[in-house]
mmCIF file of C-alpha atoms in Angstrom:
data_model
loop_
_atom_site.group_PDB
_atom_site.id
_atom_site.type_symbol
_atom_site.label_atom_id
_atom_site.label_comp_id
_atom_site.label_asym_id
_atom_site.label_seq_id
_atom_site.Cartn_x
_atom_site.Cartn_y
_atom_site.Cartn_z
ATOM 1 C CA MET A 20 -16.336 -8.315 -17.635
ATOM 2 C CA GLU A 21 -17.782 -4.721 -16.719
ATOM 3 C CA LEU A 22 -18.538 -4.007 -13.209
ATOM 4 C CA SER A 23 -22.243 -3.758 -12.405
ATOM 5 C CA TRP A 24 -23.809 -0.712 -10.773
ATOM 6 C CA PRO A 25 -24.718 -2.950 -7.620
ATOM 7 C CA ILE A 26 -20.964 -3.870 -7.359
ATOM 8 C CA LYS A 27 -19.836 -0.317 -7.888
ATOM 9 C CA LEU A 28 -21.999 0.685 -4.997
ATOM 10 C CA ARG A 29 -20.691 -2.068 -2.692
ATOM 11 C CA ILE A 30 -17.199 -0.992 -3.374
ATOM 12 C CA ALA A 31 -18.067 2.719 -2.757
ATOM 13 C CA GLY A 32 -20.015 1.543 0.386
ATOM 14 C CA ALA A 33 -17.019 -0.400 1.946
ATOM 15 C CA ALA A 34 -14.619 2.328 1.141
ATOM 16 C CA ALA A 35 -17.219 4.928 2.667
ATOM 17 C CA VAL A 36 -17.200 2.983 5.965
ATOM 18 C CA GLY A 37 -13.376 3.141 6.145
ATOM 19 C CA ILE A 38 -13.422 6.646 5.501
ATOM 20 C CA LEU A 39 -16.090 7.479 7.874
ATOM 21 C CA LEU A 40 -14.756 5.229 10.943
ATOM 22 C CA ILE A 41 -11.196 5.628 10.383
ATOM 23 C CA GLY A 42 -10.647 8.684 8.184
ATOM 24 C CA ILE A 43 -13.011 11.075 9.794
ATOM 25 C CA LEU A 44 -14.032 9.846 13.323
ATOM 26 C CA ALA A 45 -10.674 8.474 14.371
ATOM 27 C CA TRP A 46 -8.661 11.538 12.898
ATOM 28 C CA PRO A 47 -8.753 13.643 16.362
ATOM 29 C CA ILE A 48 -7.411 10.669 18.299
ATOM 30 C CA VAL A 49 -4.167 10.624 15.958
ATOM 31 C CA ALA A 50 -3.886 14.269 14.712
ATOM 32 C CA PRO A 51 -0.586 15.756 15.371
ATOM 33 C CA PRO A 52 -0.559 18.889 17.577
ATOM 34 C CA ASP A 53 0.775 20.803 14.537
ATOM 35 C CA PRO A 54 -1.966 20.501 11.719
ATOM 36 C CA PHE A 55 0.880 20.883 9.206
ATOM 37 C CA ALA A 56 3.096 18.088 10.687
ATOM 38 C CA GLY A 57 3.531 14.708 9.117
ATOM 39 C CA LEU A 58 1.679 11.946 11.043
ATOM 40 C CA SER A 59 4.193 9.593 12.319
ATOM 41 C CA LEU A 60 4.655 7.496 15.630
ATOM 42 C CA ILE A 61 7.809 9.712 16.156
ATOM 43 C CA THR A 62 5.664 12.916 16.821
ATOM 44 C CA GLY A 63 3.989 10.949 19.965
ATOM 45 C CA ALA A 64 0.406 11.628 18.724
ATOM 46 C CA VAL A 65 -0.423 7.936 18.708
ATOM 47 C CA THR A 66 -0.316 6.469 22.311
ATOM 48 C CA VAL A 67 -0.784 2.958 23.265
ATOM 49 C CA THR A 68 -4.438 3.383 23.936
ATOM 50 C CA ASP A 69 -4.918 5.277 20.624
ATOM 51 C CA ALA A 70 -3.416 2.185 18.765
ATOM 52 C CA VAL A 71 -5.806 -0.171 20.569
ATOM 53 C CA ILE A 72 -8.627 2.072 19.554
ATOM 54 C CA LEU A 73 -7.448 2.146 15.903
ATOM 55 C CA LEU A 74 -7.133 -1.326 15.693
ATOM 56 C CA ALA A 75 -10.648 -1.947 17.119
ATOM 57 C CA LEU A 76 -12.029 0.667 14.617
ATOM 58 C CA ALA A 77 -10.336 -1.023 11.776
ATOM 59 C CA PHE A 78 -11.799 -4.350 12.744
ATOM 60 C CA LEU A 79 -15.237 -2.689 13.091
ATOM 61 C CA ALA A 80 -14.959 -1.266 9.727
ATOM 62 C CA GLY A 81 -13.963 -4.590 8.044
ATOM 63 C CA LEU A 82 -16.910 -6.194 9.841
ATOM 64 C CA ILE A 83 -19.556 -3.528 8.854
ATOM 65 C CA ALA A 84 -18.266 -3.353 5.237
ATOM 66 C CA TYR A 85 -18.555 -7.280 4.915
ATOM 67 C CA PHE A 86 -21.999 -7.249 5.817
ATOM 68 C CA LEU A 87 -22.623 -4.064 3.820
ATOM 69 C CA THR A 88 -21.302 -5.640 0.705
ATOM 70 C CA TRP A 89 -22.819 -8.996 1.018
ATOM 71 C CA PRO A 90 -22.596 -11.294 -0.726
ATOM 72 C CA TYR A 91 -19.178 -10.232 -2.114
ATOM 73 C CA GLY A 92 -17.938 -8.893 1.252
ATOM 74 C CA ARG A 93 -14.976 -11.396 1.326
ATOM 75 C CA HIS A 94 -13.473 -9.655 -1.802
ATOM 76 C CA ILE A 95 -14.599 -5.883 -1.448
ATOM 77 C CA ALA A 96 -14.622 -5.466 2.402
ATOM 78 C CA VAL A 97 -10.939 -5.391 2.588
ATOM 79 C CA LEU A 98 -11.134 -1.750 1.109
ATOM 80 C CA ALA A 99 -12.532 -0.445 4.400
ATOM 81 C CA ALA A 100 -9.370 -0.158 6.463
ATOM 82 C CA PRO A 101 -6.899 1.171 3.635
ATOM 83 C CA ALA A 102 -9.546 3.622 2.453
ATOM 84 C CA GLY A 103 -9.718 5.130 5.817
ATOM 85 C CA LEU A 104 -5.901 5.399 6.154
ATOM 86 C CA ALA A 105 -5.683 7.036 2.708
ATOM 87 C CA VAL A 106 -7.835 9.914 4.083
ATOM 88 C CA TRP A 107 -5.105 10.594 6.775
ATOM 89 C CA ALA A 108 -2.324 9.963 3.991
ATOM 90 C CA MET A 109 -3.924 12.922 2.058
ATOM 91 C CA ARG A 110 -4.461 15.004 4.994
ATOM 92 C CA THR A 111 -1.007 14.525 6.841
ATOM 93 C CA GLY A 112 2.193 16.888 6.347
ATOM 94 C CA SER A 113 5.163 15.504 4.452
ATOM 95 C CA MET A 114 8.168 13.723 5.302
ATOM 96 C CA ALA A 115 10.117 16.788 4.853
ATOM 97 C CA ASP A 116 8.360 18.222 7.651
ATOM 98 C CA LEU A 117 9.661 15.413 9.876
ATOM 99 C CA VAL A 118 13.144 15.857 8.439
ATOM 100 C CA GLN A 119 12.941 19.590 9.127
ATOM 101 C CA ARG A 120 12.115 18.978 12.678
ATOM 102 C CA ASN A 121 14.965 16.565 13.064
ATOM 103 C CA HIS A 122 17.299 17.918 10.827
ATOM 104 C CA ALA A 123 20.707 17.124 12.952
ATOM 105 C CA PRO A 124 22.438 13.949 12.037
ATOM 106 C CA ALA A 125 21.787 12.390 15.510
ATOM 107 C CA ALA A 126 18.158 13.325 15.432
ATOM 108 C CA ARG A 127 17.665 12.445 11.770
ATOM 109 C CA GLN A 128 19.256 8.947 12.483
ATOM 110 C CA HIS A 129 16.679 8.561 15.358
ATOM 111 C CA LEU A 130 13.733 9.538 12.968
ATOM 112 C CA LEU A 131 14.915 6.960 10.387
ATOM 113 C CA ASN A 132 15.177 4.293 13.298
ATOM 114 C CA VAL A 133 11.265 4.787 13.984
ATOM 115 C CA ILE A 134 10.568 5.205 10.294
ATOM 116 C CA ARG A 135 12.002 1.854 9.462
ATOM 117 C CA PHE A 136 9.713 -0.087 11.588
ATOM 118 C CA GLU A 137 6.739 2.103 11.616
ATOM 119 C CA PRO A 138 4.962 0.863 8.600
ATOM 120 C CA PHE A 139 4.433 -2.514 10.182
ATOM 121 C CA PHE A 140 2.082 -0.649 12.744
ATOM 122 C CA TRP A 141 -0.039 0.829 9.893
ATOM 123 C CA LEU A 142 0.102 -2.743 8.317
ATOM 124 C CA ALA A 143 -1.472 -4.055 11.542
ATOM 125 C CA VAL A 144 -4.265 -1.652 11.164
ATOM 126 C CA VAL A 145 -4.894 -2.965 7.801
ATOM 127 C CA ALA A 146 -4.497 -6.538 8.978
ATOM 128 C CA ALA A 147 -7.159 -5.935 11.553
ATOM 129 C CA GLY A 148 -9.586 -4.762 8.815
ATOM 130 C CA PHE A 149 -8.755 -8.069 6.779
ATOM 131 C CA ALA A 150 -9.116 -10.101 9.999
ATOM 132 C CA ALA A 151 -12.433 -8.947 10.362
ATOM 133 C CA VAL A 152 -13.404 -9.843 6.835
ATOM 134 C CA LEU A 153 -11.966 -13.453 7.587
ATOM 135 C CA VAL A 154 -13.830 -13.770 10.873
ATOM 136 C CA ALA A 155 -17.137 -12.547 9.237
ATOM 137 C CA HIS A 156 -16.711 -15.006 6.293
ATOM 138 C CA LYS A 157 -16.293 -17.842 8.702
ATOM 139 C CA LEU A 158 -19.267 -17.022 10.528
ATOM 140 C CA CYS A 159 -21.611 -16.167 7.734
ATOM 141 C CA PRO A 160 -19.879 -17.533 4.610
ATOM 142 C CA ALA A 161 -21.476 -16.385 1.185
ATOM 143 C CA GLN A 162 -21.528 -18.616 -1.732
ATOM 144 C CA ASP A 163 -20.063 -16.817 -4.985
ATOM 145 C CA ALA A 164 -18.792 -17.755 -8.253
ATOM 146 C CA ASP A 165 -15.526 -16.222 -8.157
ATOM 147 C CA ASN A 166 -13.259 -19.343 -7.145
ATOM 148 C CA THR A 167 -10.625 -18.348 -9.787
ATOM 149 C CA ALA A 168 -9.439 -15.614 -7.549
ATOM 150 C CA VAL A 169 -7.957 -18.005 -5.188
ATOM 151 C CA ARG A 170 -6.814 -20.840 -7.533
ATOM 152 C CA SER A 171 -3.143 -21.212 -8.458
ATOM 153 C CA ARG A 172 -2.146 -22.264 -11.904
ATOM 154 C CA SER A 173 1.321 -23.023 -10.911
ATOM 155 C CA ARG A 174 2.553 -26.567 -9.556
ATOM 156 C CA ARG A 175 5.591 -25.124 -7.927
ATOM 157 C CA PRO A 176 5.522 -24.844 -4.047
ATOM 158 C CA GLN A 177 3.464 -22.126 -2.667
ATOM 159 C CA TYR A 178 6.161 -20.839 -0.530
ATOM 160 C CA VAL A 179 8.655 -20.576 -3.429
ATOM 161 C CA LEU A 180 5.971 -18.438 -5.183
ATOM 162 C CA PHE A 181 5.655 -16.280 -2.091
ATOM 163 C CA LEU A 182 9.328 -15.737 -1.742
ATOM 164 C CA ILE A 183 9.825 -14.856 -5.313
ATOM 165 C CA ALA A 184 6.805 -12.562 -5.598
ATOM 166 C CA PHE A 185 7.672 -10.918 -2.282
ATOM 167 C CA ALA A 186 11.246 -10.102 -3.325
ATOM 168 C CA ALA A 187 10.148 -8.872 -6.739
ATOM 169 C CA SER A 188 7.428 -6.879 -5.123
ATOM 170 C CA VAL A 189 10.018 -5.048 -3.041
ATOM 171 C CA ALA A 190 12.328 -4.396 -5.744
ATOM 172 C CA LEU A 191 9.905 -3.542 -8.453
ATOM 173 C CA THR A 192 8.038 -1.031 -6.304
ATOM 174 C CA GLU A 193 11.202 0.523 -5.384
ATOM 175 C CA PHE A 194 12.010 1.033 -9.087
ATOM 176 C CA PHE A 195 8.481 2.253 -9.962
ATOM 177 C CA VAL A 196 8.448 4.634 -6.955
ATOM 178 C CA GLY A 197 11.683 6.010 -8.014
ATOM 179 C CA ILE A 198 10.063 6.795 -11.422
ATOM 180 C CA PHE A 199 6.526 7.963 -10.608
ATOM 181 C CA ALA A 200 7.206 9.755 -7.292
ATOM 182 C CA ALA A 201 10.502 11.637 -8.430
ATOM 183 C CA ASP A 202 10.151 15.265 -7.820
ATOM 184 C CA VAL A 203 12.857 17.953 -9.118
ATOM 185 C CA ALA A 204 16.046 16.245 -9.286
ATOM 186 C CA ILE A 205 19.365 18.173 -8.644
ATOM 187 C CA PRO A 206 22.865 16.803 -9.538
ATOM 188 C CA ASP A 207 25.191 15.719 -6.685
ATOM 189 C CA SER A 208 28.848 14.964 -7.085
ATOM 190 C CA ARG A 209 28.716 12.269 -4.414
ATOM 191 C CA LEU A 210 25.028 10.763 -4.683
ATOM 192 C CA GLY A 211 24.518 11.219 -8.286
ATOM 193 C CA SER A 212 21.546 13.511 -7.671
ATOM 194 C CA VAL A 213 18.893 14.222 -4.865
ATOM 195 C CA THR A 214 15.141 14.649 -5.304
ATOM 196 C CA GLY A 215 12.758 17.076 -3.730
ATOM 197 C CA GLN A 216 9.785 16.417 -1.599
ATOM 198 C CA PRO A 217 6.809 15.213 -3.957
ATOM 199 C CA PRO A 218 3.275 16.681 -3.406
ATOM 200 C CA GLN A 219 0.798 14.342 -1.871
ATOM 201 C CA VAL A 220 -1.334 13.909 -5.010
ATOM 202 C CA GLN A 221 1.978 12.520 -6.619
ATOM 203 C CA ILE A 222 2.741 10.291 -3.949
ATOM 204 C CA ALA A 223 -0.744 8.796 -3.967
ATOM 205 C CA PHE A 224 -0.528 8.299 -7.810
ATOM 206 C CA ALA A 225 2.874 6.796 -7.685
ATOM 207 C CA LEU A 226 2.016 4.268 -5.139
ATOM 208 C CA LEU A 227 -1.074 3.390 -6.414
ATOM 209 C CA VAL A 228 0.461 2.672 -9.987
ATOM 210 C CA SER A 229 3.602 1.181 -8.680
ATOM 211 C CA PHE A 230 1.767 -1.473 -6.335
ATOM 212 C CA GLY A 231 -0.984 -1.819 -8.990
ATOM 213 C CA LEU A 232 1.573 -2.999 -11.734
ATOM 214 C CA VAL A 233 3.299 -5.090 -8.973
ATOM 215 C CA ALA A 234 0.103 -6.829 -7.941
ATOM 216 C CA PHE A 235 -0.944 -7.282 -11.431
ATOM 217 C CA VAL A 236 2.393 -9.273 -12.380
ATOM 218 C CA ALA A 237 2.225 -11.289 -9.239
ATOM 219 C CA LYS A 238 -1.212 -12.423 -9.876
ATOM 220 C CA ARG A 239 -0.997 -12.869 -13.805
ATOM 221 C CA PHE A 240 2.132 -14.508 -13.898
ATOM 222 C CA LEU A 241 2.798 -16.228 -10.411
ATOM 223 C CA SER A 242 -0.731 -16.586 -9.342
ATOM 224 C CA VAL A 243 -0.078 -15.087 -5.925
ATOM 225 C CA GLY A 244 -2.852 -12.889 -4.169
ATOM 226 C CA TYR A 245 -2.680 -9.331 -2.968
ATOM 227 C CA ILE A 246 -1.377 -10.244 0.402
ATOM 228 C CA VAL A 247 2.204 -10.460 -0.701
ATOM 229 C CA PRO A 248 2.331 -6.963 -2.243
ATOM 230 C CA VAL A 249 0.545 -5.518 0.546
ATOM 231 C CA ALA A 250 3.175 -6.988 2.947
ATOM 232 C CA ALA A 251 5.742 -5.687 0.691
ATOM 233 C CA SER A 252 4.467 -1.954 1.110
ATOM 234 C CA ALA A 253 5.796 -2.204 4.762
ATOM 235 C CA PHE A 254 9.028 -3.916 4.101
ATOM 236 C CA LEU A 255 9.847 -1.488 1.329
ATOM 237 C CA THR A 256 10.133 1.322 3.475
ATOM 238 C CA ALA A 257 12.401 -0.684 5.974
ATOM 239 C CA PHE A 258 14.615 -1.996 3.250
ATOM 240 C CA SER A 259 14.955 1.374 1.747
ATOM 241 C CA VAL A 260 15.870 3.274 5.034
ATOM 242 C CA THR A 261 18.380 0.458 5.926
ATOM 243 C CA PHE A 262 20.042 0.336 2.362
ATOM 244 C CA TYR A 263 20.042 4.198 1.457
ATOM 245 C CA THR A 264 20.753 5.837 4.831
ATOM 246 C CA LYS A 265 24.146 4.934 6.163
ATOM 247 C CA THR A 266 25.683 7.198 8.821
ATOM 248 C CA ASP A 267 28.092 9.005 6.580
ATOM 249 C CA LEU A 268 25.215 9.624 4.096
ATOM 250 C CA LEU A 269 23.156 11.178 6.566
ATOM 251 C CA LYS A 270 25.720 13.505 7.655
ATOM 252 C CA TYR A 271 26.404 14.367 4.071
ATOM 253 C CA LEU A 272 22.699 15.132 3.485
ATOM 254 C CA CYS A 273 22.417 17.159 6.708
ATOM 255 C CA ASP A 274 25.597 19.292 5.889
ATOM 256 C CA HIS A 275 24.819 19.707 2.081
ATOM 257 C CA TRP A 276 21.206 19.613 1.502
ATOM 258 C CA PRO A 277 17.992 21.138 2.988
ATOM 259 C CA ALA A 278 15.405 18.937 4.609
ATOM 260 C CA ALA A 279 13.114 18.873 1.493
ATOM 261 C CA PHE A 280 15.691 16.929 -0.365
ATOM 262 C CA PHE A 281 16.214 13.236 -0.372
ATOM 263 C CA HIS A 282 18.697 10.502 -1.805
ATOM 264 C CA ARG A 283 15.828 8.498 -3.314
ATOM 265 C CA PRO A 284 12.190 9.330 -3.807
ATOM 266 C CA VAL A 285 11.031 6.324 -1.709
ATOM 267 C CA LEU A 286 12.574 8.002 1.165
ATOM 268 C CA SER A 287 10.376 11.137 0.933
ATOM 269 C CA ILE A 288 7.170 9.019 1.447
ATOM 270 C CA LEU A 289 5.579 8.562 5.014
ATOM 271 C CA PRO A 290 4.964 5.056 6.355
ATOM 272 C CA LEU A 291 1.274 5.707 6.582
ATOM 273 C CA GLN A 292 1.255 6.845 2.957
ATOM 274 C CA MET A 293 3.071 3.847 1.767
ATOM 275 C CA VAL A 294 1.049 1.290 3.519
ATOM 276 C CA ALA A 295 -2.412 3.087 2.762
ATOM 277 C CA PHE A 296 -1.998 3.695 -0.939
ATOM 278 C CA GLY A 297 0.135 0.731 -1.405
ATOM 279 C CA THR A 298 -2.511 -1.522 -0.253
ATOM 280 C CA LEU A 299 -5.120 0.157 -2.160
ATOM 281 C CA GLY A 300 -2.863 -0.152 -5.214
ATOM 282 C CA ALA A 301 -2.150 -3.890 -4.729
ATOM 283 C CA LEU A 302 -5.920 -4.687 -4.256
ATOM 284 C CA ALA A 303 -6.649 -2.681 -7.647
ATOM 285 C CA GLY A 304 -3.769 -4.436 -9.511
ATOM 286 C CA TYR A 305 -4.830 -7.872 -8.196
ATOM 287 C CA TRP A 306 -8.542 -7.461 -9.568
ATOM 288 C CA LEU A 307 -7.266 -6.022 -12.641
ATOM 289 C CA ALA A 308 -5.348 -9.087 -13.366
ATOM 290 C CA ILE A 309 -8.406 -11.191 -12.760
ATOM 291 C CA ARG A 310 -10.488 -9.103 -15.108
ATOM 292 C CA TYR A 311 -7.638 -9.366 -17.718
ATOM 293 C CA ASP A 312 -7.550 -13.194 -17.387
ATOM 294 C CA TYR A 313 -11.553 -13.228 -17.719
ATOM 295 C CA TRP A 314 -11.401 -11.077 -20.838
ATOM 296 C CA ARG A 315 -8.635 -13.254 -22.251
ATOM 297 C CA GLN A 316 -10.508 -16.509 -21.800
ATOM 298 C CA HIS A 317 -13.746 -15.252 -23.293
ATOM 299 C CA GLU A 318 -11.958 -13.905 -26.225
ATOM 300 C CA ASN A 319 -10.048 -16.954 -26.939
ATOM 301 C CA LYS A 320 -13.542 -18.836 -26.634
ATOM 302 C CA GLY A 321 -15.135 -16.497 -29.095
ATOM 303 C CA HIS A 322 -12.356 -16.941 -31.458
ATOM 304 C CA LYS A 323 -12.799 -20.742 -31.342
ATOM 305 C CA ASP A 324 -16.600 -20.316 -31.705
ATOM 306 C CA HIS A 325 -16.193 -18.465 -35.135
ATOM 307 C CA ARG A 326 -13.968 -21.023 -36.416
#
């Protein structure tokens, strides 16, 4: 099932809407005072008013993308909001920069307390774009042939599948990110090893691949949509910060290692990066699973026809 040029253009159009409205036009609203600083709520660059404007822009981006990608807006327009955030995720500074500015144990603990819950704000921005697509679909539904994307082949209760997929998404993405986002590792007698701050391109690659693999597995074997892996992108940071950053561990890191080194690679990723690239990876993995199922069905049908 190859994507036709009209579909490819619609995908590019949906991404372009988010990039323009959020990634470019809204950047001055949230840009940190220091252009090299990491974009985070802890810097105070995002006020309550800014947050409301950003949510409104994400909703508007999803709305415009829906009609721009008609009649496939329900499936394609969800790209708009995370595509816009991905521009910021590449443009922002690093987690190491935030840690450098808050390197004392107490300041670093405060930083992590904010980082723990910050992904849910960025997830709300993505959700605003998703909500716009749902609203537009309710107001102007389009008939398309892709009903397999929302069917479940399993007879197990959906909430059980969601719980299994969610737990697996958090655990597996943490494992995959630990592999793909690992920078230079240096042995440590207490921690086993510490890892350096990976570059932005490596972070983007690691998250796209990790969440893509997890979403593929969730759809292929559990018939669960992309919402569960997308939600896991926010909970992964909260889980990692809670599990890996005990008070005595923070003090040890502050006393023995520079700010650019972390206990786990997942801790070197900004919440904005986690949600933006995690969402895009989850969407890609979900549709790759659908295309794989489509290919398998037609391959099996072709074998039967030749018999």
